[in-house]
């Protein structure tokens, strides 16, 4: 299967700082990437969908100025959590797909804001 | 709209078969997926099926689709302790950007 690499796997940051999470497709060109947030014992909440070279499409209720998504190339998308607060602490997961119907997921990033 | 539902927990004995069930609401042509998530990890695609298929088998995994009842199941034969994880059912509609809609996940616990 295709490989999606997400970094970092864990990050702890101070309240008010910004954190960048990277998502890379290693062996395919990702025309579309998705960013999810997962709360404990809950399903994945889609935050936004990004297509290479275009602005991300955010789901209702997700602040685009707080969660900045950049999909500058066919193999890289980044999610920047700006001015992070403790309530932003969560598990963030990216996924990527090309023209196939399958979406492949990164390993996830555990963000803790202190 | 799309809605995917699945039971939250399943407990089985090692060596038995596990059957995880899922229902969905959209009747369009669709892909249906099963993902596995181990603690602290991302989601691993196990298998998927297109809605014009009834069954798909891959080693210990068998997917059954009842399109009339909009019911999808994943059977794991000879369940092992390493199969303990959360299993997500997901659906995506063809012709769009294949954004999958996920169920809440079924936590499978395999005990000796």
Short mmCIF file of C-alpha atoms in Angstrom, two decimals:
data_model
loop_
_atom_site.label_atom_id
_atom_site.label_comp_id
_atom_site.label_asym_id
_atom_site.label_seq_id
_atom_site.Cartn_x
_atom_site.Cartn_y
_atom_site.Cartn_z
CA UNK A 1 0.00 0.00 0.00
CA UNK A 2 0.93 3.65 -0.20
CA UNK A 3 2.87 5.30 2.61
CA UNK A 4 1.97 8.55 4.32
CA UNK A 5 4.42 9.95 6.84
CA UNK A 6 3.34 12.43 9.49
CA UNK A 7 5.65 14.39 11.77
CA UNK A 8 6.07 14.94 14.59
CA UNK A 9 4.36 12.01 16.29
CA UNK A 10 4.21 13.89 19.57
CA UNK A 11 4.61 17.54 20.44
CA UNK A 12 4.22 19.54 23.61
CA UNK A 13 4.02 23.29 23.31
CA UNK A 14 3.30 26.27 25.50
CA UNK A 15 -0.01 28.04 25.33
CA UNK A 16 0.10 30.88 22.82
CA UNK A 17 2.74 29.38 20.56
CA UNK A 18 2.24 27.86 17.11
CA UNK A 19 2.87 24.29 16.05
CA UNK A 20 3.38 22.92 12.56
CA UNK A 21 2.54 19.34 11.61
CA UNK A 22 3.77 17.86 8.34
CA UNK A 23 2.13 15.21 6.22
CA UNK A 24 4.05 13.64 3.35
CA UNK A 25 3.08 11.06 0.78
CA UNK A 26 6.26 9.07 0.25
CA UNK A 27 5.57 6.92 -2.79
CA UNK A 28 2.68 8.58 -4.57
CA UNK A 29 1.50 12.01 -5.56
CA UNK A 30 -1.34 13.14 -3.34
CA UNK A 31 -3.82 15.23 -5.24
CA UNK A 32 -5.97 15.52 -2.14
CA UNK A 33 -5.07 15.56 1.52
CA UNK A 34 -7.38 15.49 4.51
CA UNK A 35 -6.82 16.66 8.07
CA UNK A 36 -8.72 15.09 10.95
CA UNK A 37 -8.94 15.60 14.64
CA UNK A 38 -9.71 12.71 16.93
CA UNK A 39 -10.93 13.02 20.50
CA UNK A 40 -10.50 10.16 22.97
CA UNK A 41 -12.79 7.22 22.25
CA UNK A 42 -14.39 9.07 19.37
CA UNK A 43 -14.38 8.94 15.65
CA UNK A 44 -12.42 11.18 13.35
CA UNK A 45 -13.67 14.68 12.79
CA UNK A 46 -12.81 16.01 9.37
CA UNK A 47 -11.29 19.47 9.69
CA UNK A 48 -10.44 20.33 6.12
CA UNK A 49 -9.73 19.02 2.65
CA UNK A 50 -6.90 20.40 0.59
CA UNK A 51 -6.03 20.01 -3.06
CA UNK A 52 -2.54 20.74 -4.28
CA UNK A 53 -2.14 24.37 -5.24
CA UNK A 54 -5.58 25.39 -3.98
CA UNK A 55 -6.91 26.84 -0.78
CA UNK A 56 -8.15 24.31 1.73
CA UNK A 57 -11.86 23.72 2.18
CA UNK A 58 -12.70 23.83 5.85
CA UNK A 59 -15.57 22.02 7.51
CA UNK A 60 -18.19 24.00 9.32
CA UNK A 61 -17.05 25.11 12.74
CA UNK A 62 -13.33 24.83 12.01
CA UNK A 63 -11.52 28.17 12.25
CA UNK A 64 -9.37 28.60 9.17
CA UNK A 65 -7.28 31.34 10.80
CA UNK A 66 -6.48 29.07 13.69
CA UNK A 67 -5.75 25.93 11.71
CA UNK A 68 -3.68 26.99 8.72
CA UNK A 69 -3.37 24.37 6.01
CA UNK A 70 -0.89 24.54 3.18
CA UNK A 71 -0.70 22.02 0.37
CA UNK A 72 2.16 23.45 -1.61
CA UNK A 73 3.23 20.31 -3.46
CA UNK A 74 1.86 16.94 -4.48
CA UNK A 75 3.70 15.25 -1.64
CA UNK A 76 3.44 17.67 1.26
CA UNK A 77 0.71 19.29 3.28
CA UNK A 78 1.15 21.14 6.56
CA UNK A 79 -1.23 22.00 9.37
CA UNK A 80 -0.23 24.88 11.61
CA UNK A 81 -2.09 25.34 14.86
CA UNK A 82 -1.68 29.02 15.63
CA UNK A 83 -1.78 30.50 19.10
CA UNK A 84 -2.45 27.08 20.56
CA UNK A 85 -4.47 26.71 23.73
CA UNK A 86 -5.05 23.69 25.98
CA UNK A 87 -8.39 22.99 24.31
CA UNK A 88 -6.49 22.41 21.06
CA UNK A 89 -4.79 19.41 22.66
CA UNK A 90 -5.82 16.42 20.61
CA UNK A 91 -4.73 13.72 18.18
CA UNK A 92 -4.40 15.10 14.66
CA UNK A 93 -4.28 12.73 11.69
CA UNK A 94 -3.71 13.41 8.02
CA UNK A 95 -4.64 11.25 5.08
CA UNK A 96 -3.82 11.46 1.42
CA UNK A 97 -5.07 10.04 -1.82
CA UNK A 98 -4.36 10.25 -5.49
CA UNK A 99 -6.86 9.21 -8.15
CA UNK A 100 -7.59 5.91 -6.43
CA UNK A 101 -10.58 5.66 -4.11
CA UNK A 102 -8.47 4.65 -1.11
CA UNK A 103 -7.20 7.22 1.38
CA UNK A 104 -4.00 6.40 3.26
CA UNK A 105 -3.32 7.73 6.71
CA UNK A 106 -0.34 9.12 8.55
CA UNK A 107 0.64 7.89 11.99
CA UNK A 108 -0.99 10.82 13.75
CA UNK A 109 0.35 13.62 15.95
CA UNK A 110 -0.43 13.87 19.64
CA UNK A 111 -0.50 17.58 20.46
CA UNK A 112 -0.41 18.67 24.10
CA UNK A 113 -0.68 22.35 24.90
CA UNK A 114 0.45 23.31 28.40
CA UNK B 1 -26.76 13.02 4.23
CA UNK B 2 -24.29 10.31 4.98
CA UNK B 3 -24.33 8.49 8.27
CA UNK B 4 -22.31 5.46 9.26
CA UNK B 5 -23.08 3.52 12.41
CA UNK B 6 -21.37 0.65 14.12
CA UNK B 7 -21.45 -0.99 17.51
CA UNK B 8 -18.85 0.31 19.95
CA UNK B 9 -17.47 -2.86 21.48
CA UNK B 10 -16.82 -6.50 20.62
CA UNK B 11 -15.09 -9.06 22.78
CA UNK B 12 -13.98 -12.45 21.43
CA UNK B 13 -11.80 -15.33 22.46
CA UNK B 14 -8.51 -15.93 20.69
CA UNK B 15 -8.99 -18.37 17.81
CA UNK B 16 -12.67 -17.55 17.33
CA UNK B 17 -14.05 -15.52 14.45
CA UNK B 18 -14.94 -11.86 14.94
CA UNK B 19 -17.73 -10.16 13.06
CA UNK B 20 -17.88 -6.38 13.13
CA UNK B 21 -21.02 -4.81 11.70
CA UNK B 22 -21.73 -1.44 10.13
CA UNK B 23 -24.74 0.25 8.59
CA UNK B 24 -24.75 3.22 6.26
CA UNK B 25 -27.44 5.44 4.86
CA UNK B 26 -26.38 6.69 1.45
CA UNK B 27 -27.75 4.68 -1.44
CA UNK B 28 -25.54 6.19 -4.16
CA UNK B 29 -22.74 4.26 -5.77
CA UNK B 30 -20.17 4.15 -3.09
CA UNK B 31 -16.99 2.67 -1.77
CA UNK B 32 -17.02 1.12 1.70
CA UNK B 33 -13.86 0.74 3.72
CA UNK B 34 -12.57 -0.96 6.81
CA UNK B 35 -9.71 0.66 8.70
CA UNK B 36 -7.82 -0.56 11.77
CA UNK B 37 -6.41 1.76 14.41
CA UNK B 38 -4.04 0.56 17.10
CA UNK B 39 -3.50 2.71 20.23
CA UNK B 40 -1.69 5.95 19.51
CA UNK B 41 -1.42 5.25 15.80
CA UNK B 42 -3.02 6.34 12.57
CA UNK B 43 -5.49 4.33 10.55
CA UNK B 44 -4.44 1.37 8.48
CA UNK B 45 -6.57 0.54 5.46
CA UNK B 46 -7.51 -3.14 5.70
CA UNK B 47 -9.77 -3.54 2.71
CA UNK B 48 -12.49 -1.85 0.73
CA UNK B 49 -15.38 -2.88 -1.46
CA UNK B 50 -17.36 -1.19 -4.17
CA UNK B 51 -21.12 -1.19 -3.81
CA UNK B 52 -21.68 -3.43 -6.83
CA UNK B 53 -19.87 -6.27 -5.03
CA UNK B 54 -21.36 -8.65 -2.47
CA UNK B 55 -18.23 -10.07 -0.96
CA UNK B 56 -14.51 -9.64 -0.86
CA UNK B 57 -12.03 -11.96 0.81
CA UNK B 58 -8.42 -11.26 1.64
CA UNK B 59 -6.63 -13.89 3.74
CA UNK B 60 -8.31 -13.87 7.16
CA UNK B 61 -10.60 -10.98 6.29
CA UNK B 62 -14.00 -11.34 4.64
CA UNK B 63 -16.18 -8.35 3.82
CA UNK B 64 -19.86 -8.91 3.17
CA UNK B 65 -22.13 -6.24 1.74
CA UNK B 66 -25.91 -6.34 1.81
CA UNK B 67 -26.75 -3.40 -0.37
CA UNK B 68 -30.51 -3.76 0.12
CA UNK B 69 -30.16 -3.42 3.89
CA UNK B 70 -27.13 -1.07 3.63
CA UNK B 71 -25.25 -3.39 5.92
CA UNK B 72 -21.52 -4.07 5.82
CA UNK B 73 -19.64 -6.58 7.90
CA UNK B 74 -16.02 -7.49 8.47
CA UNK B 75 -15.26 -11.04 9.52
CA UNK B 76 -11.85 -11.84 10.96
CA UNK B 77 -11.12 -15.55 10.99
CA UNK B 78 -8.92 -17.10 13.71
CA UNK B 79 -8.77 -13.86 15.66
CA UNK B 80 -5.46 -13.20 17.37
CA UNK B 81 -4.52 -10.90 20.26
CA UNK B 82 -2.72 -8.71 17.72
CA UNK B 83 -6.10 -8.03 16.13
CA UNK B 84 -7.17 -6.08 19.21
CA UNK B 85 -7.74 -2.54 17.96
CA UNK B 86 -10.45 -0.13 16.92
CA UNK B 87 -12.04 -0.90 13.57
CA UNK B 88 -13.60 1.91 11.58
CA UNK B 89 -16.15 1.51 8.86
CA UNK B 90 -16.20 4.33 6.30
CA UNK B 91 -18.14 5.26 3.21
CA UNK B 92 -17.36 7.57 0.33
CA UNK B 93 -19.42 8.55 -2.67
CA UNK B 94 -18.07 8.10 -6.17
CA UNK B 95 -17.88 11.02 -8.52
CA UNK B 96 -16.76 13.41 -5.85
CA UNK B 97 -13.52 13.82 -3.98
CA UNK B 98 -13.99 10.50 -2.14
CA UNK B 99 -14.15 12.17 1.24
CA UNK B 100 -14.79 9.23 3.57
CA UNK B 101 -17.40 9.44 6.29
CA UNK B 102 -16.41 7.38 9.31
CA UNK B 103 -18.37 5.49 11.90
CA UNK B 104 -17.41 5.86 15.55
CA UNK B 105 -15.32 2.73 15.52
CA UNK B 106 -15.72 -0.70 17.11
CA UNK B 107 -13.26 -1.57 19.82
CA UNK B 108 -12.31 -5.25 19.38
CA UNK B 109 -10.89 -6.95 22.44
CA UNK B 110 -9.36 -10.38 21.98
CA UNK B 111 -8.77 -12.35 25.16
CA UNK B 112 -6.90 -15.62 25.59
#
